[in-house]
Amino acid sequence: MELPPGPFDNPRAWDDDSEPEPEPEPDPDAQAEAYVARVLSPPKPGLAAPRAPLLSTPAASPGALEPKAASKSPTAGTPGLLSLPPELLLEICAYLDARLVLFVLPRVCHTLRDLVRDHVTWRLRAQRRVRAPYPVVEEEDFDWPAACIELEQHLAHWAEDGRRAEYFCLADGHFASIDTVLLLQGGTLCLSGSRDRNVNLWDLRQLGAEPSQVLVKALGTQQNSTHKREERDGQLWTAPSQLRTLPGVVAQGVQISLGSLRCSDVPPPPRPVPPAGPAQLQSRRLHSSAVLALVADDRHIVSSSEDHTLVVFDRRANSVLQRLQLDSYLLCMSYQEPQLWTGDNGGLLHVFASCDGCFQLVRSFDVGHRSQITGIKHSLGALYTTSTDKTFRVHVPTDPPRTICTRNHHNVLNGICAEGDVVVAASGGLSLEVWRFQA
């Protein structure tokens, strides 16, 4: 006797009549492992990435940080991205841009905001990037988030030997060796000082256009130059970046002159320089030989000379605060409190730490230059040097500095300045060497 087919013999009847079994609870550990594996191992071309249950790949928008499945079945206690341990969240954030992590994620939820506000998070992130002692001089209030942003941008710019950089050579403007450069207004304007005793103003927004459009103004002429001859040569050896916000400090031979020059007040297009320049406040003879480098802030002026001395002048007390006798003489300095980075005539870098205006030598480095270091620019996450060995070097400011890019030039390089997405070097071959990155 044949029995009629039952529900167990008919798959359709099974689907239509039977009660569905309850789905097992998802394993949070399996979700986390699948998510991290998906982040660390990008899918092969043409293949879709494997999906973990109830957890979606994060997208660019903040809303994508929430699991898509949660919107389908909003069950209390359902595991999601924010249920992951902080260590895994930090691992995920490590693959996101530092600016996005700092400025966007805190707006998503309180959990991410608290995670991002912790400076330990940023310290670990920075140390993971550089894998070396950093910073060289320990600071209690070191700005770790800003340092991470600068470090990652610097490493991205100069990856693969700086292939992403646009290069320009500005050769029409000076008729003698260029000794110093200064970037203004976020790297859109540049001042160059030369042994022809002229200062030129360049509009770097016009890079790639006709040379006459880039060179805005020659602030001096051969007959009536910007800076006149003084005790030594009268050449503009250094243009401190602090001139943008502080009363002017200019080295003339063996003297230091204090004026009221403000370079940042030059708007585009610039106004003609009045015949009567700013009044000189005072002049101090602090060295027995030529002054080669200057840095300053609102309290101190630091100068170096061929007499192998480093002098710290207290502007408020109007007196010398410290005088250091060195084994070599310093040709360039870069100061960001409390770190003073310097380059000497032997091709070495020296780092001084400041405390209440007094400086102490903490480290010396050989970064590969075979001759005197003529230019140095240091910031939280970047370090640049130039030398008479005809090289321009890009470093990470760790202990010791790590060189990530070297560019050779046909002539000596006398100075360096970097601001925003622009780096400019002064050449003994009468040109400005410019590298620009896309913002």
XYZ file of C-alpha atoms in Angstrom:
439
model
C 0.000 0.000 0.000
C 1.483 3.325 -1.074
C 1.351 6.218 1.276
C 0.780 9.717 -0.032
C 3.909 11.783 -0.107
C 4.406 13.570 3.155
C 5.989 16.875 3.976
C 9.338 15.209 4.608
C 9.394 13.929 1.011
C 8.488 17.265 -0.596
C 10.970 20.116 -0.070
C 8.344 22.734 -0.906
C 5.983 21.343 1.688
C 8.865 21.450 4.162
C 9.385 25.171 3.505
C 5.688 26.026 3.575
C 4.394 24.053 6.548
C 7.203 23.541 9.044
C 8.126 25.979 11.798
C 11.515 27.690 11.173
C 14.207 26.855 13.644
C 15.586 29.810 15.633
C 18.821 31.173 14.186
C 21.855 30.681 16.406
C 23.269 33.742 18.124
C 26.225 35.192 16.178
C 29.634 34.710 17.745
C 31.159 38.159 18.523
C 34.682 36.755 18.398
C 34.099 35.308 14.948
C 32.644 38.625 13.789
C 35.654 40.553 15.051
C 38.144 38.143 13.495
C 36.342 38.261 10.150
C 36.166 42.048 10.208
C 39.848 42.551 11.040
C 40.839 39.964 8.428
C 38.796 41.848 5.845
C 40.468 45.162 6.764
C 44.007 43.791 6.819
C 43.651 41.683 3.668
C 42.056 43.636 0.783
C 40.022 41.455 -1.606
C 41.518 40.256 -4.863
C 40.542 42.204 -7.998
C 37.208 41.098 -9.359
C 36.174 39.240 -6.209
C 33.748 40.503 -3.616
C 35.030 40.794 -0.090
C 33.730 38.108 2.330
C 31.042 39.389 4.640
C 30.720 38.596 8.289
C 27.150 38.234 9.607
C 25.562 41.421 10.878
C 28.687 43.499 10.229
C 29.317 45.603 7.157
C 32.466 47.118 5.751
C 32.915 50.718 6.988
C 32.236 53.360 4.359
C 33.355 56.970 4.078
C 30.170 58.355 5.674
C 29.744 58.245 9.454
C 26.472 56.339 9.087
C 28.325 53.458 7.490
C 30.048 52.775 10.795
C 26.809 51.164 12.043
C 26.026 47.563 11.017
C 23.610 47.355 8.110
C 21.922 44.301 9.562
C 20.997 46.252 12.660
C 18.523 48.289 10.638
C 16.781 45.094 9.523
C 16.444 43.519 12.940
C 17.151 46.044 15.691
C 17.552 43.666 18.580
C 18.844 44.931 21.899
C 22.326 43.694 22.635
C 23.103 42.768 19.022
C 26.892 42.913 18.556
C 28.211 45.618 16.233
C 31.290 47.653 15.426
C 31.242 49.566 18.693
C 31.096 46.334 20.685
C 34.619 45.469 19.537
C 37.448 45.856 22.042
C 39.282 49.218 21.918
C 42.378 47.467 20.605
C 40.497 46.333 17.502
C 38.915 49.754 17.001
C 42.392 51.295 17.114
C 43.612 48.700 14.628
C 40.816 49.724 12.266
C 41.493 53.446 12.792
C 45.160 52.896 11.959
C 44.130 52.356 8.318
C 42.173 55.618 8.183
C 43.601 59.059 7.505
C 44.691 60.800 10.703
C 42.663 63.932 9.880
C 39.507 61.867 9.419
C 40.103 60.075 12.713
C 40.744 63.331 14.583
C 38.030 65.555 13.112
C 35.272 63.232 11.807
C 35.048 60.151 14.025
C 34.446 62.154 17.250
C 31.198 63.417 15.675
C 29.857 59.897 15.177
C 29.340 58.831 18.783
C 30.656 59.256 22.319
C 32.582 55.980 22.209
C 34.700 57.049 19.243
C 35.033 60.560 20.640
C 36.482 59.264 23.920
C 38.797 56.920 22.030
C 40.133 59.720 19.822
C 40.591 62.211 22.671
C 43.025 59.934 24.488
C 46.564 61.148 23.734
C 47.899 57.652 24.413
C 46.028 56.610 21.264
C 47.981 59.106 19.188
C 51.291 58.366 20.865
C 50.948 54.684 20.031
C 49.935 55.567 16.478
C 52.981 57.816 15.997
C 55.399 55.286 17.459
C 53.961 52.630 15.174
C 54.609 54.876 12.159
C 58.228 55.767 12.943
C 59.384 52.740 14.982
C 62.141 54.796 16.611
C 62.517 57.094 19.641
C 60.342 60.156 18.993
C 60.452 63.066 19.656
C 64.158 63.627 20.189
C 63.475 66.030 23.089
C 60.824 64.792 25.511
C 57.973 67.226 26.159
C 55.201 67.053 28.737
C 52.619 68.782 26.533
C 53.702 67.329 23.206
C 50.910 67.639 20.626
C 50.615 64.003 19.582
C 47.553 64.379 17.302
C 49.186 67.200 15.323
C 52.443 65.240 15.189
C 50.627 62.196 13.766
C 48.979 64.282 11.065
C 52.310 65.849 10.059
C 54.182 62.554 10.179
C 51.700 60.695 8.002
C 51.425 63.540 5.511
C 55.218 63.845 5.347
C 55.687 60.107 4.791
C 52.965 60.050 2.124
C 54.418 63.059 0.285
C 57.925 61.653 0.037
C 57.063 57.982 -0.458
C 58.787 56.275 -3.389
C 61.560 58.879 -3.359
C 59.167 61.794 -3.694
C 57.573 60.795 -6.998
C 54.366 62.638 -6.085
C 56.135 66.000 -5.920
C 55.858 68.557 -8.716
C 59.262 70.128 -9.389
C 59.887 73.699 -10.592
C 63.104 75.658 -11.152
C 62.871 79.468 -10.891
C 66.075 80.685 -12.510
C 65.189 84.238 -13.601
C 65.399 86.705 -10.753
C 68.881 86.902 -9.214
C 72.298 87.373 -10.784
C 74.291 85.974 -7.838
C 74.070 83.009 -5.486
C 70.820 82.781 -3.492
C 71.563 82.363 0.203
C 68.175 82.303 1.929
C 64.471 81.683 1.287
C 61.351 82.319 3.339
C 57.811 81.081 2.642
C 54.844 83.238 3.655
C 51.056 82.953 3.804
C 50.862 79.177 3.811
C 53.473 78.728 1.100
C 51.790 80.946 -1.501
C 54.472 83.660 -1.380
C 58.250 83.322 -1.201
C 61.034 85.765 -0.361
C 64.565 85.067 -1.582
C 67.747 86.850 -0.511
C 70.863 86.804 -2.666
C 74.480 87.926 -2.734
C 73.394 90.420 -5.374
C 72.023 92.318 -2.333
C 68.431 92.052 -3.529
C 65.303 90.482 -2.056
C 62.787 89.062 -4.523
C 59.114 88.342 -3.906
C 57.649 85.329 -5.749
C 54.012 84.309 -6.174
C 54.105 80.509 -6.030
C 50.440 80.280 -6.985
C 51.636 81.055 -10.526
C 54.039 78.107 -10.722
C 53.978 76.712 -14.241
C 53.069 80.069 -15.783
C 55.418 82.551 -17.432
C 58.428 83.488 -15.235
C 57.342 87.136 -15.283
C 54.100 86.143 -13.553
C 55.885 84.217 -10.808
C 58.405 86.951 -9.975
C 56.195 89.676 -8.517
C 58.693 92.251 -7.323
C 62.423 92.798 -6.942
C 62.623 94.790 -3.734
C 66.036 96.179 -4.649
C 68.169 96.951 -7.695
C 71.858 96.811 -8.412
C 72.173 100.561 -7.897
C 69.767 100.847 -4.963
C 69.690 97.427 -3.340
C 67.448 96.204 -0.550
C 70.252 95.913 2.001
C 73.375 98.037 1.798
C 76.993 97.036 2.314
C 78.018 96.813 5.959
C 81.120 95.722 7.860
C 81.529 92.392 6.086
C 79.645 91.956 2.824
C 76.177 93.264 3.539
C 74.743 90.087 2.046
C 71.460 88.736 3.360
C 72.665 85.508 4.940
C 69.487 84.616 6.826
C 65.820 85.576 6.931
C 64.315 84.267 10.173
C 60.827 82.852 9.748
C 59.831 84.622 12.947
C 59.940 87.909 11.012
C 56.373 87.131 10.035
C 55.074 87.914 13.513
C 57.884 89.542 15.486
C 59.945 92.713 15.282
C 62.626 92.237 12.658
C 66.022 90.776 13.486
C 68.695 91.009 10.785
C 72.328 89.920 10.815
C 74.728 92.481 9.383
C 78.331 91.375 9.520
C 79.201 90.865 13.187
C 76.195 92.822 14.473
C 72.557 92.026 15.114
C 70.097 94.788 14.282
C 66.571 94.995 15.657
C 63.932 96.763 13.617
C 60.191 96.762 13.132
C 59.925 94.822 9.859
C 56.866 92.592 9.396
C 57.133 90.370 6.339
C 53.635 88.903 6.616
C 52.060 92.308 6.073
C 52.933 92.239 2.358
C 49.597 91.611 0.588
C 49.332 90.437 -3.012
C 49.899 92.566 -5.019
C 52.552 94.107 -2.766
C 52.796 97.808 -2.132
C 56.058 99.528 -3.045
C 58.565 99.671 -0.215
C 58.753 103.265 1.056
C 62.099 105.029 0.525
C 62.546 105.450 4.257
C 62.676 101.935 5.678
C 61.643 100.889 9.183
C 63.606 102.501 11.958
C 66.374 100.481 13.577
C 65.730 100.095 17.292
C 69.207 99.051 18.345
C 72.321 97.184 17.251
C 74.290 94.765 19.435
C 77.728 93.288 18.796
C 77.423 89.794 20.247
C 80.054 87.969 18.196
C 83.643 88.467 17.148
C 83.034 87.144 13.633
C 80.235 86.986 11.058
C 76.741 86.056 12.258
C 75.578 83.118 10.124
C 72.178 82.121 11.528
C 69.355 83.589 13.606
C 66.157 82.359 15.211
C 63.897 84.302 17.549
C 60.681 84.250 19.527
C 58.958 86.875 21.652
C 61.508 86.485 24.475
C 64.838 85.413 23.005
C 67.131 85.831 20.016
C 69.491 82.937 19.302
C 72.450 83.579 17.009
C 75.413 81.557 15.784
C 78.673 82.776 14.325
C 81.939 81.802 12.706
C 83.525 82.437 16.108
C 82.133 79.000 17.177
C 79.653 80.489 19.658
C 75.916 80.202 20.192
C 74.490 83.257 21.957
C 71.058 83.573 23.575
C 69.927 87.191 23.940
C 67.087 88.044 26.340
C 64.943 90.654 24.606
C 63.112 91.690 27.772
C 66.190 92.061 29.933
C 68.158 93.486 26.975
C 71.176 91.372 27.861
C 72.975 88.147 26.968
C 71.399 85.217 28.785
C 73.742 82.432 27.632
C 76.882 81.980 25.565
C 77.933 78.491 24.460
C 81.371 77.749 23.028
C 81.159 74.989 20.404
C 83.671 72.746 18.646
C 82.254 73.734 15.250
C 80.307 76.689 13.945
C 76.624 76.548 13.055
C 75.451 77.734 9.649
C 71.707 77.168 10.058
C 69.105 76.753 12.782
C 65.439 75.775 13.101
C 63.633 76.446 16.369
C 60.333 75.078 17.630
C 60.284 75.254 21.400
C 61.793 73.376 23.161
C 63.824 71.913 20.258
C 66.588 73.787 18.441
C 67.916 71.884 15.418
C 71.180 73.117 13.900
C 73.618 72.194 11.122
C 77.357 72.787 11.324
C 80.330 73.206 8.998
C 81.272 69.541 9.383
C 78.006 68.162 7.991
C 76.532 67.175 11.362
C 73.159 67.925 12.936
C 72.991 69.052 16.564
C 69.831 69.177 18.681
C 69.590 71.504 21.676
C 66.859 71.455 24.323
C 65.742 74.751 25.832
C 64.580 75.363 29.376
C 63.755 78.934 30.450
C 65.815 80.272 27.574
C 68.942 78.236 28.339
C 70.004 75.645 25.782
C 71.734 72.326 26.318
C 73.132 70.037 23.625
C 71.317 66.697 23.813
C 72.110 64.860 20.570
C 74.333 65.010 17.476
C 73.628 63.112 14.256
C 75.313 62.238 10.980
C 72.559 62.199 8.341
C 74.813 61.507 5.362
C 75.971 64.959 4.252
C 79.620 65.036 3.152
C 80.058 68.783 3.566
C 78.682 71.659 5.635
C 74.937 71.810 6.256
C 73.660 75.131 4.987
C 69.918 74.845 5.566
C 67.610 73.091 8.001
C 63.857 73.101 8.562
C 62.283 71.138 11.406
C 58.659 70.695 12.457
C 56.645 68.199 14.487
C 56.699 65.587 11.750
C 59.237 66.684 9.137
C 62.932 67.490 8.768
C 64.716 68.928 5.709
C 68.415 69.689 5.184
C 70.557 71.177 2.411
C 74.309 71.128 2.025
C 77.239 72.294 -0.045
C 77.620 68.639 -1.083
C 74.869 69.529 -3.624
C 72.177 67.396 -1.990
C 68.756 68.073 -0.531
C 67.668 65.473 2.003
C 64.287 64.661 3.526
C 64.187 63.018 6.952
C 61.828 61.884 9.689
C 62.784 63.748 12.930
C 63.408 60.656 15.045
C 66.411 59.637 17.151
C 68.386 59.160 14.936
C 66.747 60.874 11.938
C 65.682 58.523 9.148
C 66.395 59.745 5.617
C 63.505 58.942 3.266
C 64.488 60.913 0.159
C 67.642 62.448 -1.336
C 67.749 64.789 -4.332
C 70.998 65.708 -6.091
C 71.562 69.150 -7.580
C 74.098 70.548 -10.037
C 75.224 73.268 -7.603
C 75.532 73.899 -3.882
C 72.308 74.426 -1.929
C 72.372 77.260 0.605
C 69.043 77.154 2.417
C 65.663 75.505 2.799
C 62.141 76.461 3.801
C 58.931 74.409 3.968
C 55.374 75.481 4.657
C 52.055 73.951 3.723
C 52.504 71.781 0.643
C 55.557 73.657 -0.680
C 59.302 73.153 -0.132
C 61.813 75.672 -1.528
C 65.618 75.438 -1.595
C 68.077 78.256 -2.350
C 70.699 77.354 -4.935
C 74.173 78.647 -5.570
C 73.279 78.279 -9.245
C 71.118 81.454 -9.113
C 67.834 79.512 -8.931
C 65.072 78.556 -6.541
C 64.319 74.831 -6.434
C 60.630 74.258 -5.664
C 58.750 71.059 -4.818
C 54.968 71.232 -4.546
C 52.412 68.629 -3.500
C 48.708 68.523 -4.249
C 46.678 69.459 -1.181
